[in-house]
PDB file of C-alpha atoms and ligand atoms in Angstrom:
ATOM      1  CA  MET C   1      25.971  -0.835 -12.260  1.00  0.00           C
ATOM      2  CA  ASN C   2      26.333   1.912 -14.594  1.00  0.00           C
ATOM      3  CA  LEU C   3      23.480   4.183 -13.749  1.00  0.00           C
ATOM      4  CA  GLU C   4      23.690   6.076 -17.153  1.00  0.00           C
ATOM      5  CA  THR C   5      23.513   3.139 -19.509  1.00  0.00           C
ATOM      6  CA  ASN C   6      21.393   0.693 -17.599  1.00  0.00           C
ATOM      7  CA  ARG C   7      17.824   0.380 -19.496  1.00  0.00           C
ATOM      8  CA  THR C   8      15.129  -1.776 -20.517  1.00  0.00           C
ATOM      9  CA  ASN C   9      12.835  -1.428 -23.463  1.00  0.00           C
ATOM     10  CA  TYR C  10       9.356  -2.465 -22.666  1.00  0.00           C
ATOM     11  CA  GLN C  11       7.787  -4.758 -24.972  1.00  0.00           C
ATOM     12  CA  ARG C  12       5.563  -7.058 -22.753  1.00  0.00           C
ATOM     13  CA  ASP C  13       2.354  -6.166 -23.141  1.00  0.00           C
ATOM     14  CA  GLU C  14      -0.058  -3.049 -24.314  1.00  0.00           C
ATOM     15  CA  LEU C  15      -3.097  -1.579 -22.438  1.00  0.00           C
ATOM     16  CA  ASN C  16      -5.854  -0.735 -24.901  1.00  0.00           C
ATOM     17  CA  GLU C  17      -9.339   1.308 -23.920  1.00  0.00           C
ATOM     18  CA  SER C  18     -11.413  -1.675 -25.681  1.00  0.00           C
ATOM     19  CA  SER C  19     -10.233  -4.441 -22.993  1.00  0.00           C
ATOM     20  CA  ILE C  20      -9.259  -2.342 -19.995  1.00  0.00           C
ATOM     21  CA  GLY C  21     -12.997  -1.802 -19.028  1.00  0.00           C
ATOM     22  CA  ASP C  22     -14.622   1.129 -16.870  1.00  0.00           C
ATOM     23  CA  ASP C  23     -13.842   0.091 -13.707  1.00  0.00           C
ATOM     24  CA  PRO C  24     -10.574   0.509 -12.054  1.00  0.00           C
ATOM     25  CA  ILE C  25     -11.018  -1.284  -9.261  1.00  0.00           C
ATOM     26  CA  VAL C  26     -11.833  -4.694 -11.007  1.00  0.00           C
ATOM     27  CA  VAL C  27      -8.598  -3.599 -13.219  1.00  0.00           C
ATOM     28  CA  LEU C  28      -6.307  -3.303 -10.083  1.00  0.00           C
ATOM     29  CA  ARG C  29      -7.775  -6.633  -8.979  1.00  0.00           C
ATOM     30  CA  ALA C  30      -7.083  -8.276 -12.213  1.00  0.00           C
ATOM     31  CA  TRP C  31      -3.324  -6.835 -12.170  1.00  0.00           C
ATOM     32  CA  LEU C  32      -2.646  -7.955  -8.595  1.00  0.00           C
ATOM     33  CA  ASP C  33      -3.839 -11.451  -9.742  1.00  0.00           C
ATOM     34  CA  ILE C  34      -2.063 -11.571 -12.624  1.00  0.00           C
ATOM     35  CA  ALA C  35       0.974 -10.524 -10.551  1.00  0.00           C
ATOM     36  CA  ALA C  36       0.415 -13.197  -8.041  1.00  0.00           C
ATOM     37  CA  ALA C  37       0.030 -15.826 -10.735  1.00  0.00           C
ATOM     38  CA  GLN C  38       3.512 -14.877 -12.215  1.00  0.00           C
ATOM     39  CA  ALA C  39       5.010 -15.707  -8.781  1.00  0.00           C
ATOM     40  CA  VAL C  40       5.971 -11.763  -8.413  1.00  0.00           C
ATOM     41  CA  PRO C  41       6.997 -11.752  -4.817  1.00  0.00           C
ATOM     42  CA  GLU C  42       4.463  -9.859  -2.668  1.00  0.00           C
ATOM     43  CA  PRO C  43       2.602  -8.207  -5.287  1.00  0.00           C
ATOM     44  CA  ASN C  44       0.699  -6.464  -2.766  1.00  0.00           C
ATOM     45  CA  ALA C  45       3.310  -4.478  -1.511  1.00  0.00           C
ATOM     46  CA  MET C  46       2.901  -0.828  -2.273  1.00  0.00           C
ATOM     47  CA  CYS C  47       4.639   2.446  -1.775  1.00  0.00           C
ATOM     48  CA  LEU C  48       2.393   4.711   0.582  1.00  0.00           C
ATOM     49  CA  SER C  49       3.339   8.363   0.450  1.00  0.00           C
ATOM     50  CA  THR C  50       1.743  11.124   2.926  1.00  0.00           C
ATOM     51  CA  VAL C  51       2.224  14.568   3.494  1.00  0.00           C
ATOM     52  CA  GLY C  52       3.188  15.731   7.337  1.00  0.00           C
ATOM     53  CA  ALA C  53       2.144  18.623   9.123  1.00  0.00           C
ATOM     54  CA  ASP C  54       5.188  20.527   7.838  1.00  0.00           C
ATOM     55  CA  GLY C  55       4.468  20.168   4.564  1.00  0.00           C
ATOM     56  CA  GLN C  56       7.437  17.262   3.993  1.00  0.00           C
ATOM     57  CA  PRO C  57       5.980  14.358   1.692  1.00  0.00           C
ATOM     58  CA  SER C  58       7.319  10.630   3.016  1.00  0.00           C
ATOM     59  CA  SER C  59       6.831   7.200   1.180  1.00  0.00           C
ATOM     60  CA  ARG C  60       7.181   3.778   2.912  1.00  0.00           C
ATOM     61  CA  ILE C  61       6.106   0.344   1.462  1.00  0.00           C
ATOM     62  CA  VAL C  62       2.946  -1.182   3.353  1.00  0.00           C
ATOM     63  CA  LEU C  63       1.117  -4.349   2.618  1.00  0.00           C
ATOM     64  CA  LEU C  64      -2.422  -4.261   0.692  1.00  0.00           C
ATOM     65  CA  ARG C  65      -4.788  -6.139   2.548  1.00  0.00           C
ATOM     66  CA  GLY C  66      -7.848  -5.547   1.383  1.00  0.00           C
ATOM     67  CA  LEU C  67      -9.440  -4.142  -1.834  1.00  0.00           C
ATOM     68  CA  ASP C  68     -13.067  -3.247  -2.701  1.00  0.00           C
ATOM     69  CA  ASP C  69     -15.396  -0.734  -4.033  1.00  0.00           C
ATOM     70  CA  ARG C  70     -14.740   1.289  -0.823  1.00  0.00           C
ATOM     71  CA  GLY C  71     -10.897   1.358  -1.191  1.00  0.00           C
ATOM     72  CA  LEU C  72      -7.902  -0.172  -0.543  1.00  0.00           C
ATOM     73  CA  ARG C  73      -7.082  -1.188   3.026  1.00  0.00           C
ATOM     74  CA  PHE C  74      -3.971  -1.548   5.027  1.00  0.00           C
ATOM     75  CA  PHE C  75      -2.864  -1.732   8.689  1.00  0.00           C
ATOM     76  CA  THR C  76      -0.230  -0.094  10.686  1.00  0.00           C
ATOM     77  CA  SER C  77       0.316   1.625  13.755  1.00  0.00           C
ATOM     78  CA  TYR C  78      -1.770   4.767  14.352  1.00  0.00           C
ATOM     79  CA  GLY C  79       0.996   6.627  16.191  1.00  0.00           C
ATOM     80  CA  SER C  80       3.707   5.910  13.539  1.00  0.00           C
ATOM     81  CA  ARG C  81       5.071   8.947  11.100  1.00  0.00           C
ATOM     82  CA  LYS C  82       2.463   8.014   8.310  1.00  0.00           C
ATOM     83  CA  GLY C  83      -0.272   7.653  11.171  1.00  0.00           C
ATOM     84  CA  ARG C  84       0.307  11.260  12.249  1.00  0.00           C
ATOM     85  CA  ASP C  85       0.636  12.267   8.985  1.00  0.00           C
ATOM     86  CA  ILE C  86      -2.753  11.336   8.099  1.00  0.00           C
ATOM     87  CA  ALA C  87      -4.133  12.669  11.116  1.00  0.00           C
ATOM     88  CA  HIS C  88      -3.077  15.856   9.797  1.00  0.00           C
ATOM     89  CA  ASN C  89      -3.687  15.519   5.934  1.00  0.00           C
ATOM     90  CA  LYS C  90      -5.777  12.823   4.907  1.00  0.00           C
ATOM     91  CA  HIS C  91      -4.627  12.915   1.306  1.00  0.00           C
ATOM     92  CA  VAL C  92      -2.242  10.230   0.249  1.00  0.00           C
ATOM     93  CA  ALA C  93      -0.945   8.379  -2.670  1.00  0.00           C
ATOM     94  CA  VAL C  94       0.104   4.709  -3.354  1.00  0.00           C
ATOM     95  CA  THR C  95       2.163   3.086  -5.991  1.00  0.00           C
ATOM     96  CA  PHE C  96       2.333  -0.277  -7.399  1.00  0.00           C
ATOM     97  CA  TYR C  97       5.426  -1.560  -9.231  1.00  0.00           C
ATOM     98  CA  TRP C  98       5.584  -5.140 -10.839  1.00  0.00           C
ATOM     99  CA  ASN C  99       9.065  -5.155 -12.531  1.00  0.00           C
ATOM    100  CA  ALA C 100       8.304  -8.543 -14.278  1.00  0.00           C
ATOM    101  CA  LEU C 101       4.991  -7.029 -15.646  1.00  0.00           C
ATOM    102  CA  GLU C 102       6.559  -3.782 -16.979  1.00  0.00           C
ATOM    103  CA  ARG C 103       3.564  -2.147 -15.009  1.00  0.00           C
ATOM    104  CA  GLN C 104       2.870   0.676 -12.418  1.00  0.00           C
ATOM    105  CA  VAL C 105       0.013   1.782 -10.730  1.00  0.00           C
ATOM    106  CA  ARG C 106      -0.678   5.176  -9.370  1.00  0.00           C
ATOM    107  CA  VAL C 107      -3.732   5.543  -6.801  1.00  0.00           C
ATOM    108  CA  GLU C 108      -4.474   9.022  -5.087  1.00  0.00           C
ATOM    109  CA  GLY C 109      -7.298   9.511  -2.561  1.00  0.00           C
ATOM    110  CA  VAL C 110      -8.243   9.925   0.996  1.00  0.00           C
ATOM    111  CA  ALA C 111      -7.383   7.731   3.968  1.00  0.00           C
ATOM    112  CA  SER C 112      -9.944   7.031   6.663  1.00  0.00           C
ATOM    113  CA  LEU C 113      -9.767   4.895   9.901  1.00  0.00           C
ATOM    114  CA  LEU C 114     -11.646   1.360   9.479  1.00  0.00           C
ATOM    115  CA  THR C 115     -13.956   0.559  12.446  1.00  0.00           C
ATOM    116  CA  GLU C 116     -12.933  -0.775  15.689  1.00  0.00           C
ATOM    117  CA  ALA C 117     -14.159  -4.232  14.565  1.00  0.00           C
ATOM    118  CA  GLU C 118     -12.690  -4.375  11.383  1.00  0.00           C
ATOM    119  CA  SER C 119      -9.397  -3.799  12.999  1.00  0.00           C
ATOM    120  CA  ASP C 120      -9.941  -6.280  15.510  1.00  0.00           C
ATOM    121  CA  ALA C 121     -11.061  -9.111  12.901  1.00  0.00           C
ATOM    122  CA  TYR C 122      -7.715  -8.627  10.869  1.00  0.00           C
ATOM    123  CA  PHE C 123      -5.572  -8.412  14.042  1.00  0.00           C
ATOM    124  CA  ALA C 124      -6.862 -11.616  15.166  1.00  0.00           C
ATOM    125  CA  SER C 125      -6.010 -13.064  11.699  1.00  0.00           C
ATOM    126  CA  ARG C 126      -2.232 -12.393  12.385  1.00  0.00           C
ATOM    127  CA  PRO C 127       0.190 -14.641  13.714  1.00  0.00           C
ATOM    128  CA  ARG C 128       0.570 -14.390  17.494  1.00  0.00           C
ATOM    129  CA  GLY C 129       4.243 -13.069  16.954  1.00  0.00           C
ATOM    130  CA  HIS C 130       3.389 -10.755  14.709  1.00  0.00           C
ATOM    131  CA  GLN C 131       0.173  -9.610  17.434  1.00  0.00           C
ATOM    132  CA  LEU C 132       3.087  -9.475  20.324  1.00  0.00           C
ATOM    133  CA  GLY C 133       5.161  -7.429  17.823  1.00  0.00           C
ATOM    134  CA  ALA C 134       2.800  -4.818  17.894  1.00  0.00           C
ATOM    135  CA  TRP C 135       2.372  -4.467  21.094  1.00  0.00           C
ATOM    136  CA  ALA C 136       6.589  -4.579  21.702  1.00  0.00           C
ATOM    137  CA  SER C 137       6.804  -1.617  19.200  1.00  0.00           C
ATOM    138  CA  GLU C 138       5.919   2.080  19.155  1.00  0.00           C
ATOM    139  CA  GLN C 139       6.464   2.127  15.484  1.00  0.00           C
ATOM    140  CA  SER C 140       8.461   5.269  14.470  1.00  0.00           C
ATOM    141  CA  GLU C 141       9.951   6.155  17.749  1.00  0.00           C
ATOM    142  CA  SER C 142      13.949   5.917  18.405  1.00  0.00           C
ATOM    143  CA  ILE C 143      14.940   3.354  20.909  1.00  0.00           C
ATOM    144  CA  GLU C 144      18.625   3.156  22.312  1.00  0.00           C
ATOM    145  CA  GLU C 145      19.130  -1.016  21.503  1.00  0.00           C
ATOM    146  CA  ARG C 146      17.121  -3.724  19.997  1.00  0.00           C
ATOM    147  CA  ALA C 147      17.449  -5.739  23.003  1.00  0.00           C
ATOM    148  CA  MET C 148      14.686  -3.491  24.696  1.00  0.00           C
ATOM    149  CA  LEU C 149      12.362  -4.933  21.686  1.00  0.00           C
ATOM    150  CA  GLN C 150      13.215  -8.616  22.581  1.00  0.00           C
ATOM    151  CA  GLU C 151      12.527  -7.879  26.150  1.00  0.00           C
ATOM    152  CA  ARG C 152       9.146  -5.834  25.693  1.00  0.00           C
ATOM    153  CA  LYS C 153       8.194  -8.720  23.197  1.00  0.00           C
ATOM    154  CA  GLN C 154       8.884 -10.984  26.395  1.00  0.00           C
ATOM    155  CA  HIS C 155       7.118  -9.148  28.776  1.00  0.00           C
ATOM    156  CA  PHE C 156       3.780  -9.163  26.260  1.00  0.00           C
ATOM    157  CA  ASN C 157       4.136 -12.763  25.653  1.00  0.00           C
ATOM    158  CA  GLU C 158       3.970 -13.354  29.377  1.00  0.00           C
ATOM    159  CA  ARG C 159       1.200 -10.744  29.951  1.00  0.00           C
ATOM    160  CA  PHE C 160      -0.907 -12.611  27.623  1.00  0.00           C
ATOM    161  CA  GLU C 161      -0.126 -16.277  28.440  1.00  0.00           C
ATOM    162  CA  GLY C 162      -2.679 -18.359  27.844  1.00  0.00           C
ATOM    163  CA  GLU C 163      -5.037 -16.277  26.141  1.00  0.00           C
ATOM    164  CA  GLU C 164      -5.380 -14.155  23.007  1.00  0.00           C
ATOM    165  CA  VAL C 165      -3.612 -11.184  22.305  1.00  0.00           C
ATOM    166  CA  PRO C 166      -5.853  -8.321  22.108  1.00  0.00           C
ATOM    167  CA  ARG C 167      -5.312  -5.423  19.837  1.00  0.00           C
ATOM    168  CA  PRO C 168      -3.609  -2.371  20.844  1.00  0.00           C
ATOM    169  CA  HIS C 169      -5.528   0.514  20.453  1.00  0.00           C
ATOM    170  CA  SER C 170      -2.961   2.315  18.884  1.00  0.00           C
ATOM    171  CA  TRP C 171      -2.434  -0.185  16.139  1.00  0.00           C
ATOM    172  CA  GLY C 172      -5.164  -0.423  12.998  1.00  0.00           C
ATOM    173  CA  GLY C 173      -6.540  -0.042   9.985  1.00  0.00           C
ATOM    174  CA  TYR C 174      -7.256   2.843   7.161  1.00  0.00           C
ATOM    175  CA  CYS C 175      -9.160   2.717   3.780  1.00  0.00           C
ATOM    176  CA  ILE C 176      -7.956   4.622   1.211  1.00  0.00           C
ATOM    177  CA  GLU C 177     -10.853   5.541  -1.270  1.00  0.00           C
ATOM    178  CA  PRO C 178      -9.536   6.684  -4.342  1.00  0.00           C
ATOM    179  CA  ASP C 179     -10.581   9.545  -6.895  1.00  0.00           C
ATOM    180  CA  ARG C 180      -7.802   8.801  -9.539  1.00  0.00           C
ATOM    181  CA  ILE C 181      -5.926   5.551 -10.401  1.00  0.00           C
ATOM    182  CA  GLU C 182      -3.268   5.578 -13.188  1.00  0.00           C
ATOM    183  CA  PHE C 183      -2.493   2.358 -15.008  1.00  0.00           C
ATOM    184  CA  TRP C 184       0.873   1.888 -16.808  1.00  0.00           C
ATOM    185  CA  GLN C 185       2.352  -0.366 -19.230  1.00  0.00           C
ATOM    186  CA  GLY C 186       5.750   0.302 -20.305  1.00  0.00           C
ATOM    187  CA  ARG C 187       5.927  -0.008 -24.145  1.00  0.00           C
ATOM    188  CA  PRO C 188       9.362   0.293 -26.766  1.00  0.00           C
ATOM    189  CA  ASP C 189      10.978   3.460 -27.302  1.00  0.00           C
ATOM    190  CA  ARG C 190       9.520   5.077 -23.798  1.00  0.00           C
ATOM    191  CA  LEU C 191       5.872   5.367 -25.662  1.00  0.00           C
ATOM    192  CA  HIS C 192       4.086   3.818 -22.576  1.00  0.00           C
ATOM    193  CA  ASP C 193       0.296   3.133 -22.324  1.00  0.00           C
ATOM    194  CA  ARG C 194      -1.201   5.366 -19.776  1.00  0.00           C
ATOM    195  CA  LEU C 195      -4.950   5.344 -18.620  1.00  0.00           C
ATOM    196  CA  VAL C 196      -6.390   7.177 -15.866  1.00  0.00           C
ATOM    197  CA  PHE C 197      -9.792   7.180 -14.108  1.00  0.00           C
ATOM    198  CA  SER C 198     -10.299   9.959 -12.554  1.00  0.00           C
ATOM    199  CA  ARG C 199     -13.488  10.036 -10.219  1.00  0.00           C
ATOM    200  CA  ASP C 200     -16.437  12.293 -11.514  1.00  0.00           C
ATOM    201  CA  ALA C 201     -19.253  12.362  -9.126  1.00  0.00           C
ATOM    202  CA  ASP C 202     -20.256   8.501  -8.488  1.00  0.00           C
ATOM    203  CA  ALA C 203     -18.932   7.831 -12.111  1.00  0.00           C
ATOM    204  CA  TRP C 204     -15.403   6.900 -13.287  1.00  0.00           C
ATOM    205  CA  HIS C 205     -14.122   9.113 -16.340  1.00  0.00           C
ATOM    206  CA  ARG C 206     -11.347   7.628 -18.348  1.00  0.00           C
ATOM    207  CA  GLU C 207      -8.531   9.343 -20.563  1.00  0.00           C
ATOM    208  CA  ARG C 208      -5.474   8.353 -22.130  1.00  0.00           C
ATOM    209  CA  LEU C 209      -2.287  10.581 -20.904  1.00  0.00           C
ATOM    210  CA  GLN C 210       1.153  11.112 -23.176  1.00  0.00           C
ATOM    211  CA  PRO C 211       3.998   9.122 -21.795  1.00  0.00           C
TER     212      PRO C 211
HETATM  213  C1  FMN T 301       7.695  -5.659   1.910  1.00  0.00           C
HETATM  214  C2  FMN T 301       7.390  -4.491   3.043  1.00  0.00           C
HETATM  215  C3  FMN T 301       6.018  -4.693   3.468  1.00  0.00           C
HETATM  216  C4  FMN T 301       5.804  -3.835   5.070  1.00  0.00           C
HETATM  217  N1  FMN T 301       4.601  -3.791   5.257  1.00  0.00           N
HETATM  218  C5  FMN T 301       3.979  -2.832   6.439  1.00  0.00           C
HETATM  219  C6  FMN T 301       2.580  -2.867   6.742  1.00  0.00           C
HETATM  220  O1  FMN T 301       1.646  -3.435   6.085  1.00  0.00           O
HETATM  221  N2  FMN T 301       2.307  -1.562   7.621  1.00  0.00           N
HETATM  222  C7  FMN T 301       3.521  -1.134   8.309  1.00  0.00           C
HETATM  223  O2  FMN T 301       3.123  -0.253   9.101  1.00  0.00           O
HETATM  224  N3  FMN T 301       4.910  -0.934   7.691  1.00  0.00           N
HETATM  225  C8  FMN T 301       4.896  -1.952   6.734  1.00  0.00           C
HETATM  226  N4  FMN T 301       6.077  -2.080   6.180  1.00  0.00           N
HETATM  227  C9  FMN T 301       7.343  -1.048   7.185  1.00  0.00           C
HETATM  228  C10 FMN T 301       7.458   0.254   6.315  1.00  0.00           C
HETATM  229  O3  FMN T 301       7.661   0.201   5.408  1.00  0.00           O
HETATM  230  C11 FMN T 301       7.988   1.183   7.470  1.00  0.00           C
HETATM  231  O4  FMN T 301       9.192   1.226   7.775  1.00  0.00           O
HETATM  232  C12 FMN T 301       6.846   1.638   8.853  1.00  0.00           C
HETATM  233  O5  FMN T 301       5.482   1.353   8.769  1.00  0.00           O
HETATM  234  C13 FMN T 301       7.264   2.837   9.602  1.00  0.00           C
HETATM  235  O6  FMN T 301       7.012   3.842   8.503  1.00  0.00           O
HETATM  236  P1  FMN T 301       6.758   5.527   9.316  1.00  0.00           P
HETATM  237  O7  FMN T 301       7.959   5.598  10.184  1.00  0.00           O
HETATM  238  O8  FMN T 301       6.917   6.225   7.640  1.00  0.00           O
HETATM  239  O9  FMN T 301       5.318   5.420   9.730  1.00  0.00           O
HETATM  240  C14 FMN T 301       6.779  -2.825   5.190  1.00  0.00           C
HETATM  241  C15 FMN T 301       8.055  -2.824   4.872  1.00  0.00           C
HETATM  242  C16 FMN T 301       8.194  -3.358   3.789  1.00  0.00           C
HETATM  243  C17 FMN T 301       9.837  -3.382   2.948  1.00  0.00           C
END
C-alpha cells in the first residue's frame, strides 16, 4: 500500500452536545451496542496501555468483559507484563477503534483487582479449553517451543479430569475506574468531532476539543 496517499474522508456521522447526554458510560455502552449491531468484528476489543516500572509504556489488545458505573472490566494473567506494570503503576489507558463507524473512544483511569469471587465467577463461565490454557501458559514468559504448551495443557487436563477446572490464583480480572473518556467521530476535511468527559468530584464535566 502507499502510506503517503492512502486516506479516508470521514463522513458517516456527527457528534453533538445536545444528543450525547451527560453520562459517558451510557454513551460507551450505546456505541458498543451500535458496533455489535453493525457486525463490527470483536467490537469489545480494546487497546490497553500500561507503563512499566522503568517508565516504558506498552500496549496490547484485551477484551472488554464488563461495563457499568464502576468501570471497565477485563481479564488476564496477573503475572503478565501488563499485570506487573499495573502492580507498579495503576494508571492505565484504553482505546477502542471501530473503523466501520469512523469512531474512536479513549479512556484513562485507575485499574484495581476484581474480587476473588468476581474472578472465580468469570473464570467458571469460560470454555474448559480456555480454562486449561490459563493453567498451561505463564503469560509473557519465554518458552522454548510450542509443544511444551500442549504438553502442559494435557497435563492439567488429566489433573482436573472429571472435575471443574479451578481458577489459577495468578489469573483474574481488573476494573478500570475511568476519570477521562473521549468520544471521537470522524468528519470531513479532518474537522473531526471530539467530546471529552472528565470526572470532577462525583460529576462528569464535558467539553469539546479541537480535532
Ligand atoms: C483480539 C484480541 C483479544 C485479546 N484478548 C485478551 C484478553 O482479554 N486478555 C489477555 O490477557 N490477553 C488478550 N489478548 C492477548 C494480548 O494482546 C497480549 O498478547 C497478552 O495479554 C500478553 O500481553 P502482555 O505481555 O503485554 O501482558 C488478546 C489479543 C487479541 C489480538
